[in-house]
CSV table of C-alpha atoms and ligand atoms in Angstrom, one decimal:
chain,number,residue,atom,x,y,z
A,1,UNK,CA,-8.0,-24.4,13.1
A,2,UNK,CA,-11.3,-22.8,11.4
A,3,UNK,CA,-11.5,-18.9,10.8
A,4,UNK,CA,-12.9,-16.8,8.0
A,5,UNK,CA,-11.5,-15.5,5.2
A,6,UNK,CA,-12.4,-13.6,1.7
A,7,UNK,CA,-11.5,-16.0,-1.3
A,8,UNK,CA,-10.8,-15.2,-4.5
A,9,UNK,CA,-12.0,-17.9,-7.2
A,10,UNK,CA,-11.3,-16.8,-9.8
A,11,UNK,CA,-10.7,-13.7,-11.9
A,12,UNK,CA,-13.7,-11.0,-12.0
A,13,UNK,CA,-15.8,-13.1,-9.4
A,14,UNK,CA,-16.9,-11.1,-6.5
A,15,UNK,CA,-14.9,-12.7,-3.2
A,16,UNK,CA,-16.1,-15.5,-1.3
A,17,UNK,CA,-16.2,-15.2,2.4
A,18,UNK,CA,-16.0,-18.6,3.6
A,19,UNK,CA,-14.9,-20.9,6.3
A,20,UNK,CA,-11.2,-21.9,5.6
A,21,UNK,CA,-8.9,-24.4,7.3
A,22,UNK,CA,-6.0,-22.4,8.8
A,23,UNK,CA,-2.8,-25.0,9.5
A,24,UNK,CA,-0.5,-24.3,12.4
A,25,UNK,CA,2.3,-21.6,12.5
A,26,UNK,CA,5.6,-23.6,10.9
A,27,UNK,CA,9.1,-23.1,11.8
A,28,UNK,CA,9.5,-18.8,11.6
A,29,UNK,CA,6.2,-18.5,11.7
A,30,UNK,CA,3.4,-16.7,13.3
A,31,UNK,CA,-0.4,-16.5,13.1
A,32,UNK,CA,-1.8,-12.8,13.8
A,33,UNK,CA,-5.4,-12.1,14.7
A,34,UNK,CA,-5.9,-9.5,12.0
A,35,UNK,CA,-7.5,-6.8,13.9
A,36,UNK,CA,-7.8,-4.4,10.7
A,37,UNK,CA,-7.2,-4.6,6.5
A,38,UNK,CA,-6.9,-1.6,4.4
A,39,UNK,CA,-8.8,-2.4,1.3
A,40,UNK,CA,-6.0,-1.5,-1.6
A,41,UNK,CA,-6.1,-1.2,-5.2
A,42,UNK,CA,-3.5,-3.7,-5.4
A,43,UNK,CA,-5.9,-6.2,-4.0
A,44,UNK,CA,-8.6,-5.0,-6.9
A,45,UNK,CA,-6.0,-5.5,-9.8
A,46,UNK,CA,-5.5,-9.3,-8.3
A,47,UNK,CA,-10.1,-9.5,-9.0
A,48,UNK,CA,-9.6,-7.4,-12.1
A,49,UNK,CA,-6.7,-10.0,-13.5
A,50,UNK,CA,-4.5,-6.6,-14.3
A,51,UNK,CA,-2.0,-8.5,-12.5
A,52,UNK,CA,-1.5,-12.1,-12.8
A,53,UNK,CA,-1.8,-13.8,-9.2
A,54,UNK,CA,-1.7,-17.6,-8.2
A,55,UNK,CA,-5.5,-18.2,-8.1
A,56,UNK,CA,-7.7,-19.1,-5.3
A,57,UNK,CA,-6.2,-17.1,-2.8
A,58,UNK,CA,-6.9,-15.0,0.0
A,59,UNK,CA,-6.3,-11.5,-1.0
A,60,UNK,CA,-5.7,-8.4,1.6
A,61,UNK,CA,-1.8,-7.3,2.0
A,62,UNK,CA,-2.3,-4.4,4.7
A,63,UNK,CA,-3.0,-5.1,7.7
A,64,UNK,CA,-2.4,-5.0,11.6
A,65,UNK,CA,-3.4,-7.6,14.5
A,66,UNK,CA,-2.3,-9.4,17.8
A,67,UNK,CA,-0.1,-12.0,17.6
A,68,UNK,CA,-1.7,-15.2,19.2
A,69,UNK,CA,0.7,-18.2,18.6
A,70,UNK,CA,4.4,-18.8,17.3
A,71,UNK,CA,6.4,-21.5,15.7
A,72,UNK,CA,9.9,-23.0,16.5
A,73,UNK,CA,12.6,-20.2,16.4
A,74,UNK,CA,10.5,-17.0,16.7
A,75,UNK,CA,12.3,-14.8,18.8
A,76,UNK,CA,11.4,-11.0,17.4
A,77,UNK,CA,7.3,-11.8,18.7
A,78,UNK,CA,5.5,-12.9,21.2
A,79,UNK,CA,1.7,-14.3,21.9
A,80,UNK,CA,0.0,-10.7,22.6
A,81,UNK,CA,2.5,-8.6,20.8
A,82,UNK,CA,0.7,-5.4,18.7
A,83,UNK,CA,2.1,-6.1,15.1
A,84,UNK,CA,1.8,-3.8,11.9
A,85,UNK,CA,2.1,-6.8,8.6
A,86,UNK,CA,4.9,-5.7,6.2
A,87,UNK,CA,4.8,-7.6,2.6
A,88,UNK,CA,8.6,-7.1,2.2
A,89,UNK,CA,10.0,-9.5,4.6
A,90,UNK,CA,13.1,-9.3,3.0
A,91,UNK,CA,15.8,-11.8,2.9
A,92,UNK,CA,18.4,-9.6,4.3
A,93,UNK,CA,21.6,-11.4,3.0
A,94,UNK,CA,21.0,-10.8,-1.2
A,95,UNK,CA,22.9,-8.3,-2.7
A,96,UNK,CA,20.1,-5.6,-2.4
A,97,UNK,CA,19.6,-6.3,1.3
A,98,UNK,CA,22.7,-5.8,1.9
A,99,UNK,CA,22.8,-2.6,0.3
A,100,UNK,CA,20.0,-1.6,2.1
A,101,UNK,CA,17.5,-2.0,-0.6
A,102,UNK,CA,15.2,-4.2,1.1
A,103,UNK,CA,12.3,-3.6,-1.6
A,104,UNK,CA,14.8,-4.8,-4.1
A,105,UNK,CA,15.5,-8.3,-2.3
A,106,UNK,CA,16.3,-10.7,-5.1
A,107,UNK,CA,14.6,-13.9,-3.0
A,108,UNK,CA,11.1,-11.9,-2.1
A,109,UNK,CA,10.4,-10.9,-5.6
A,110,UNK,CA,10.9,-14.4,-7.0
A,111,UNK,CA,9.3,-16.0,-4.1
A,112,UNK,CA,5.9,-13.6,-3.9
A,113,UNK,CA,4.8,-14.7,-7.5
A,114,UNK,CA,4.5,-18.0,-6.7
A,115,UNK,CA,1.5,-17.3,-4.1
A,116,UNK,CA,3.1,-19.0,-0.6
A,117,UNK,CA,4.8,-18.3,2.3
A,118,UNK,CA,7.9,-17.0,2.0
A,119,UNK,CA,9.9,-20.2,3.1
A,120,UNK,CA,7.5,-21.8,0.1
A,121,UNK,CA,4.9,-23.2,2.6
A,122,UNK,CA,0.8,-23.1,2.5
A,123,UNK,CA,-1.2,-22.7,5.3
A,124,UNK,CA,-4.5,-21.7,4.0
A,125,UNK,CA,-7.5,-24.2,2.3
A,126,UNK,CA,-10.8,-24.6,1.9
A,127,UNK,CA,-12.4,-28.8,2.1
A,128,UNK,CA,-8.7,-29.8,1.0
A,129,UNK,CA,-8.2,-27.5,-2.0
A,130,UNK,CA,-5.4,-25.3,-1.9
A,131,UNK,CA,-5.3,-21.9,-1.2
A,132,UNK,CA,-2.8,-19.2,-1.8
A,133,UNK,CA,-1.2,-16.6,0.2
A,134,UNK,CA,-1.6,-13.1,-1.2
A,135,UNK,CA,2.0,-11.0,-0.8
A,136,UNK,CA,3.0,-13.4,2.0
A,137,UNK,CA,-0.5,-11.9,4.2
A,138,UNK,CA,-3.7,-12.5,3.0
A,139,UNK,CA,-5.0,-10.1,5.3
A,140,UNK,CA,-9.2,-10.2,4.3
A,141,UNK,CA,-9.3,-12.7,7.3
A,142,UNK,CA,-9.8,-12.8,11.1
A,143,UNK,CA,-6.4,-14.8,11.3
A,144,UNK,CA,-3.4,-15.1,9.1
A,145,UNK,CA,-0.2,-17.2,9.0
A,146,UNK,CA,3.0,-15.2,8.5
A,147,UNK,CA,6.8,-15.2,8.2
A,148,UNK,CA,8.1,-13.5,11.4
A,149,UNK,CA,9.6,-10.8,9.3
A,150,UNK,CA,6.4,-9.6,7.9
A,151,UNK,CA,5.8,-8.6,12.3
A,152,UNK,CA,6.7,-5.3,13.1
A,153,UNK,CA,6.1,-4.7,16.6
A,154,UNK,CA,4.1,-1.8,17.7
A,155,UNK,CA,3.6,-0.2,21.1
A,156,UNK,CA,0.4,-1.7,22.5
A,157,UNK,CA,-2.4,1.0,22.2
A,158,UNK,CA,-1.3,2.1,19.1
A,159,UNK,CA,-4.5,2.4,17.0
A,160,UNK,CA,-5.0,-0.8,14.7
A,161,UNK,CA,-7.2,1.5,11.7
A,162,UNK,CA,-4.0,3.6,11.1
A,163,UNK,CA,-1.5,1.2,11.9
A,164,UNK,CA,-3.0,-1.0,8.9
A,165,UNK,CA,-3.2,2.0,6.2
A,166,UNK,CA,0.8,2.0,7.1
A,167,UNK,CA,1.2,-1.4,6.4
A,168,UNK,CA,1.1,-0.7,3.1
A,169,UNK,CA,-0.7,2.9,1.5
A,170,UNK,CA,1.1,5.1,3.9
A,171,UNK,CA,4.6,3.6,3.6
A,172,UNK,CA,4.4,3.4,0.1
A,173,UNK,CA,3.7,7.4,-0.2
A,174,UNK,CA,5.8,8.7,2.5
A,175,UNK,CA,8.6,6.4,1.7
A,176,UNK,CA,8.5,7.5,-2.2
A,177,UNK,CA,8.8,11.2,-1.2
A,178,UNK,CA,11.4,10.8,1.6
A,179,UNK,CA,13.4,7.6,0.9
A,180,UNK,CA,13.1,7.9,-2.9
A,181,UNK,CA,12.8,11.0,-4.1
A,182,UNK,CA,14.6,12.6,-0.4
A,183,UNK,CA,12.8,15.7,-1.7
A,184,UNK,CA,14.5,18.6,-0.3
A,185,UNK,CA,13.1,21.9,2.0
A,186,UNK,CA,11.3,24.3,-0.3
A,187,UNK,CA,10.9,22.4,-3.5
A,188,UNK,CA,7.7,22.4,-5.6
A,189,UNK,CA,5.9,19.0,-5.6
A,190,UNK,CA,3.3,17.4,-8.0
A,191,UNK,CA,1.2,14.7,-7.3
A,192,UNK,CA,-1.1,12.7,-9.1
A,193,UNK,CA,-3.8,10.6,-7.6
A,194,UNK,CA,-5.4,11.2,-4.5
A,195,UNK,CA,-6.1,7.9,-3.1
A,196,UNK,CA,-4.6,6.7,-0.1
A,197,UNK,CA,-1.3,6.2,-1.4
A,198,UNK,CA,-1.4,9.8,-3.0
A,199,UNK,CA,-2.5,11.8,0.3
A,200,UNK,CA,-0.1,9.7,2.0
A,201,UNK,CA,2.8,11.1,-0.2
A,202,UNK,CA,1.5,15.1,0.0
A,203,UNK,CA,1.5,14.1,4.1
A,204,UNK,CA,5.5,13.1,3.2
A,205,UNK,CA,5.9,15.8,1.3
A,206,UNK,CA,4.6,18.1,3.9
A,207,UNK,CA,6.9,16.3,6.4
A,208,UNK,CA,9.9,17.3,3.6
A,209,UNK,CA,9.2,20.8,3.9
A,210,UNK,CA,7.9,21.1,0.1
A,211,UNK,CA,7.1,24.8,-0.4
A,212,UNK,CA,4.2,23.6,-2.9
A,213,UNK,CA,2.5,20.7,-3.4
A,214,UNK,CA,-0.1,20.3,-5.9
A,215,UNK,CA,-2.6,17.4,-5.8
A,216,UNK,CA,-4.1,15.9,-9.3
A,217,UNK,CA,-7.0,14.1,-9.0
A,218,UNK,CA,-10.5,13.6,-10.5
A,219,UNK,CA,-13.1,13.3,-7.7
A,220,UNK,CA,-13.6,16.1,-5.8
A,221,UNK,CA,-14.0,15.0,-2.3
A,222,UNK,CA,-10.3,13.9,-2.5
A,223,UNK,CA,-8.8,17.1,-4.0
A,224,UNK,CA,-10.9,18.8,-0.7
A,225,UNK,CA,-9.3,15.7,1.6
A,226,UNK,CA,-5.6,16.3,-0.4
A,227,UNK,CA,-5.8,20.4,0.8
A,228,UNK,CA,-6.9,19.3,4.3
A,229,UNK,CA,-3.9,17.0,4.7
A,230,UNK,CA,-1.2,20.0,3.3
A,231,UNK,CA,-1.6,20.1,-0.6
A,232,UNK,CA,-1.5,23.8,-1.9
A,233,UNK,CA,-3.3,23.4,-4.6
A,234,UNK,CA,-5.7,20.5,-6.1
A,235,UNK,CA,-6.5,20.3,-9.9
A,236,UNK,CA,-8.7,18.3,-11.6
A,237,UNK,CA,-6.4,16.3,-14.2
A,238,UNK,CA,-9.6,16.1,-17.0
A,239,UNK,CA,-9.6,19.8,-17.2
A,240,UNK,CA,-7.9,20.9,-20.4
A,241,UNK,CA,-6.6,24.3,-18.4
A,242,UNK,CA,-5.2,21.6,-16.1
A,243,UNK,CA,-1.5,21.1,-17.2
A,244,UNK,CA,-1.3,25.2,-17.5
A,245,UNK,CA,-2.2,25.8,-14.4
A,246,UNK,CA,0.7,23.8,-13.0
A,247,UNK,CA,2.7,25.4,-14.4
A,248,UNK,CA,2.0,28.4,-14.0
A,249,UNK,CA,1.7,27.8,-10.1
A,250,UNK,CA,4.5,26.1,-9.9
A,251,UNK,CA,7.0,28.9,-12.3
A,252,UNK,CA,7.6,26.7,-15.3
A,253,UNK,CA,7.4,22.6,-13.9
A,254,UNK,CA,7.5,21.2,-10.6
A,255,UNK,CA,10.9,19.6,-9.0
A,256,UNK,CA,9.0,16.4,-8.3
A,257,UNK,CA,5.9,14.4,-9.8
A,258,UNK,CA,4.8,11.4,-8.1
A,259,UNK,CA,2.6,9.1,-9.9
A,260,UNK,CA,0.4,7.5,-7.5
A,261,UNK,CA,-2.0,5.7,-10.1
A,262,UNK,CA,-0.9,3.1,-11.9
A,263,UNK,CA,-1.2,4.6,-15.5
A,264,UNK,CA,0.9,5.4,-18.1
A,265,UNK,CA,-0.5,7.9,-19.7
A,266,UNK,CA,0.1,10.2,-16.2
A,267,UNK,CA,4.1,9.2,-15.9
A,268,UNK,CA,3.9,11.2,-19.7
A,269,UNK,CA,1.7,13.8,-18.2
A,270,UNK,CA,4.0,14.2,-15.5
A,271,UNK,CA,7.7,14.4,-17.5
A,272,UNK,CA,5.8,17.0,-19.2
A,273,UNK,CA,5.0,19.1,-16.0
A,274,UNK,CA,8.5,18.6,-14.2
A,275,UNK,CA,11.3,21.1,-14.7
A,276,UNK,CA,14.3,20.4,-16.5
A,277,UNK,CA,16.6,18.4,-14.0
A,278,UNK,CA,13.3,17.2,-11.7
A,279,UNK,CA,12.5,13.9,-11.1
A,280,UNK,CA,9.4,11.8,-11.7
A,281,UNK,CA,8.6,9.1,-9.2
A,282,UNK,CA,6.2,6.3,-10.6
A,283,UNK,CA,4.6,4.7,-7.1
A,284,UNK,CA,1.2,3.0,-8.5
A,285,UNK,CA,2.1,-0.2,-10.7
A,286,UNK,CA,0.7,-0.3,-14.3
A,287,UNK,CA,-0.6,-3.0,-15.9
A,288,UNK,CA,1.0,-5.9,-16.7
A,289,UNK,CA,2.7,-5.8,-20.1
A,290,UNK,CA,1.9,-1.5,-20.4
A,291,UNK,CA,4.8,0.5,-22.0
A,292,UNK,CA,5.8,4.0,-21.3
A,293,UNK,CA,6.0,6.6,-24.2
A,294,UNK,CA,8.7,9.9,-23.7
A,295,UNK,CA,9.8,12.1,-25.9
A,296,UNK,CA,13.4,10.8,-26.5
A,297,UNK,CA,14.8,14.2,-27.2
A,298,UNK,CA,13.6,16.2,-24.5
A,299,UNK,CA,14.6,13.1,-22.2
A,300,UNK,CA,18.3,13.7,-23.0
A,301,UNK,CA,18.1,17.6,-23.1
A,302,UNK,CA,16.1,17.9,-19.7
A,303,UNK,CA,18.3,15.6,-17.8
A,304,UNK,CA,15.1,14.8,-16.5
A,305,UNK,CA,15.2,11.5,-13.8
A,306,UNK,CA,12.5,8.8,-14.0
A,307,UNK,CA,12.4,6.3,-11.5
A,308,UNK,CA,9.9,4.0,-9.7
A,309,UNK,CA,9.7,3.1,-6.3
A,310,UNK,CA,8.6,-0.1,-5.2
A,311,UNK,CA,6.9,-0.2,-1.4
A,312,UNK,CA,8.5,3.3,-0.4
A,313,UNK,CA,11.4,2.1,-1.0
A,314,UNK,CA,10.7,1.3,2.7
A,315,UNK,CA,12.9,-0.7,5.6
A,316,UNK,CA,9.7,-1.9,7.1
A,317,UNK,CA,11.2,-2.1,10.1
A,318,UNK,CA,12.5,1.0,10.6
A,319,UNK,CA,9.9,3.3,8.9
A,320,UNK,CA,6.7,1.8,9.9
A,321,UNK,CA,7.2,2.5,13.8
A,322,UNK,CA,9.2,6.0,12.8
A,323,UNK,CA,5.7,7.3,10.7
A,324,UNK,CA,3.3,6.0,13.6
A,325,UNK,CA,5.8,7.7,16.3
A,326,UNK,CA,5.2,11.2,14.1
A,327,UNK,CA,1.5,9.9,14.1
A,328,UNK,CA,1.7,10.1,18.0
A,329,UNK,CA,3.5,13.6,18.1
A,330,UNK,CA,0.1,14.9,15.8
A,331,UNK,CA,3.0,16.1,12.8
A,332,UNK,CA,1.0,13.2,10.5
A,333,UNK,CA,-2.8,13.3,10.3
A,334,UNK,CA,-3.2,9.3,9.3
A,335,UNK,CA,-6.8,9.2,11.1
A,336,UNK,CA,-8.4,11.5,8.6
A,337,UNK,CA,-7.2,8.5,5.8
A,338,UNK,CA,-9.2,6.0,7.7
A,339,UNK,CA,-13.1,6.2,6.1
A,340,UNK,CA,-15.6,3.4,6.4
A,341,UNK,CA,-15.1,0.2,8.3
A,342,UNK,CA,-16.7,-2.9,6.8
A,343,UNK,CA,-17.3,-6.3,8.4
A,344,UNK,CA,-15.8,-9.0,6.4
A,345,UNK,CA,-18.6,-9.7,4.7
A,346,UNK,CA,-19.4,-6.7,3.5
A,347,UNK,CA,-15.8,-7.1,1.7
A,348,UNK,CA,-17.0,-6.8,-2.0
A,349,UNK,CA,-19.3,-3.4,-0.8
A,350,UNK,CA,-15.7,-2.1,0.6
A,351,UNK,CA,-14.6,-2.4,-2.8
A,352,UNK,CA,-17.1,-0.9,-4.7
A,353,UNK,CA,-16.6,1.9,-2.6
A,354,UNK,CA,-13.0,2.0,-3.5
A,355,UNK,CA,-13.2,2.3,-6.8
A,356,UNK,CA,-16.0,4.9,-6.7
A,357,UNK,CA,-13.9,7.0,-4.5
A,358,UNK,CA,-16.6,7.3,-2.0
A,359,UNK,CA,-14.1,6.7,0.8
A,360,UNK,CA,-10.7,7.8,1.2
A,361,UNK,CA,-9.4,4.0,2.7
A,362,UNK,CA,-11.5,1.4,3.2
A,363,UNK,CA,-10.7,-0.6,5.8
A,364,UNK,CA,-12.0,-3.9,6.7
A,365,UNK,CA,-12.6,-4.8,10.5
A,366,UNK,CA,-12.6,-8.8,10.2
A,367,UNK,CA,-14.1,-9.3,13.8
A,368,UNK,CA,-16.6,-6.7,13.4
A,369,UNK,CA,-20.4,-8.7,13.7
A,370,UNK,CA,-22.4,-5.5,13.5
A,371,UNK,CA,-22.4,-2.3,11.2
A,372,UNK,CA,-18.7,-1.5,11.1
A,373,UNK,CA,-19.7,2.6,10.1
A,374,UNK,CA,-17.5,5.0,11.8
A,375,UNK,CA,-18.7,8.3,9.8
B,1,ZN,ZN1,-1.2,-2.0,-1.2
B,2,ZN,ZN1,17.2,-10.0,0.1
């Protein structure tokens, strides 16, 4: 079948929103009407070529639909089905499955770089050239093919804006403060970007019962966004008073720094603002080929921790529908992530946005025809 879809050519080209050839669902397989696609930073550092990514493809990796057709041996979905698209559709038999580690599974790390499904299949071109699959989804379309375990089924009703952000943002902040970190009741909490990913982890901290939880962050309409969605204080990381006042606020360094922006120099910025025995949770990826630089003494004295967290740290399955159930009960404001919609072709606009900061999530509405502007 024919549907739409945003390609990327090639490295710093704007995307293409074309007509491309969609083949049938294969075996495991399932093709979801993509009803809305957060538009991530992940997806800009695929443009920027920060990240190497199997080139064309069809970016978008959060997303949320209706399921429309199946292939031999589905049995978890059905035509109709309400799905929220998880890029970790883990193996579940490696040894970090079955730990429990899905983000860790040996066979989607290897499998993802090579830009197909995850049973090593294309489904996606464009007059006979190949296209690839972006993180198993390639969601900046009105339909995608994907592997049944990307489907998380979702109680019908459930708002397809919010359920996309937690197809990938929301997870990944939540699940670094409560599946990584497990932050306890009454800790102090730093975090440092305010993008979607960095509200989403001062909403999980909130949910953690952190008695303070200070939000870094440049632009100013997301420090005001970060202190309506629970931080307790918002600084702006450029000013030189900045570091000082941290910690000051927070009696000497905070228990926990989450690094929601991919940069190095913040995970150095961070060690330096988290108490001796604290931990320091990198979320946003760097570049490829960056290096981190700590002071090696104070790194043995402090017994600080450093660690990354990859996805939340997430069990798609289990904490996708768990954050959109505390969605429901009003104990996570998601809605207020949601900013402008954008019709698909308005896709390189949505990004421009992004990375002024003008909204706090972009999020594409693929079968949108008219201005997609909800305030
Ligand atoms: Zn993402
Ligand atoms: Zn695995």
């Amino acid at each position: 079948m024919k549907t739409k879809a945003a390609v990327l050519w090639g490295v710093d080209e704007p995307l293409d929103v074309a007509e491309v050839e969609l083949a049938a669902p294969g075996a495991g397989e399932v093709r979801v009407r993509i009803e809305a696609s957060g538009v991530c930073h992940s997806d800009w550092n695929a443009i920027s070529g920060t990240w190497a990514t199997p080139l064309p493809a069809v970016l978008g990796h959060e997303g949320s639909g209706v399921v429309e057709a199946v292939g031999a041996a589905v049995t978890s979905v059905s035509p109709g089905d309400t799905v929220v698209l998880s890029w970790l559709p883990a193996c579940g038999t490696c040894r970090a499955c079955q730990q429990g580690r899905l983000s860790l599974c040996e066979f989607v790390t290897r499998q993802m770089a090579a830009g197909s499904l995850p049973g090593g299949g294309f489904r996606l071109s464009h007059n006979g050239t190949r296209l690839h699959h972006y993180s198993f989804l390639s969601t900046f379309a009105r339909h995608a093919i994907v592997d049944e375990r990307s489907c998380i089924r979702l109680p019908a009703g459930t708002d397809t804006d919010v359920a996309a952000l937690v197809g990938c943002a929301v997870t990944t902040g939540i699940g670094a403060v409560i599946n990584r970190a497990k932050v306890n009741p009454g800790s102090s909490v730093a975090v440092f970007g305010a993008g979607g990913v960095g509200l989403s982890a001062i909403m999980g901290a909130g949910l953690a019962g952190a008695e303070t939880i200070a939000a870094v962050e440049p632009i100013g309409s997301r420090r005001a966004l970060a202190l309506e969605l629970g931080a307790t204080l918002a600084l702006d990381g450029r000013d030189p008073a900045a570091v000082q006042a941290l910690l000051d606020y927070s009696h000497g360094g905070v228990d926990y720094a989450f690094v929601a922006a991919g940069l190095t120099s913040l995970l150095g910025l961070a060690f330096s603002v988290t108490r001796p025995g604290g931990m320091i949770v990198a979320i946003g990826v760097p570049p490829d080929g960056s290096v981190v630089s700590l002071p090696g003494p104070e790194l043995v004295r402090s017994e600080k921790i450093i660690t990354g967290t990859f996805y939340g740290s997430a069990r798609p399955a289990i904490d996708m529908p768990m954050i959109l159930r505390l969605h429901a009960q009003g104990r996570l404001p998601l809605e207020k992530l949601v900013g402008r919609r954008y019709r698909l072709a308005e896709v390189n606009e949505a990004f421009a946005d992004m990375r002024s900061g003008i909204s706090a999530r972009a999020v594409l509405r693929p079968w949108e025809e008219g201005n997609g502007t909800r305030g």
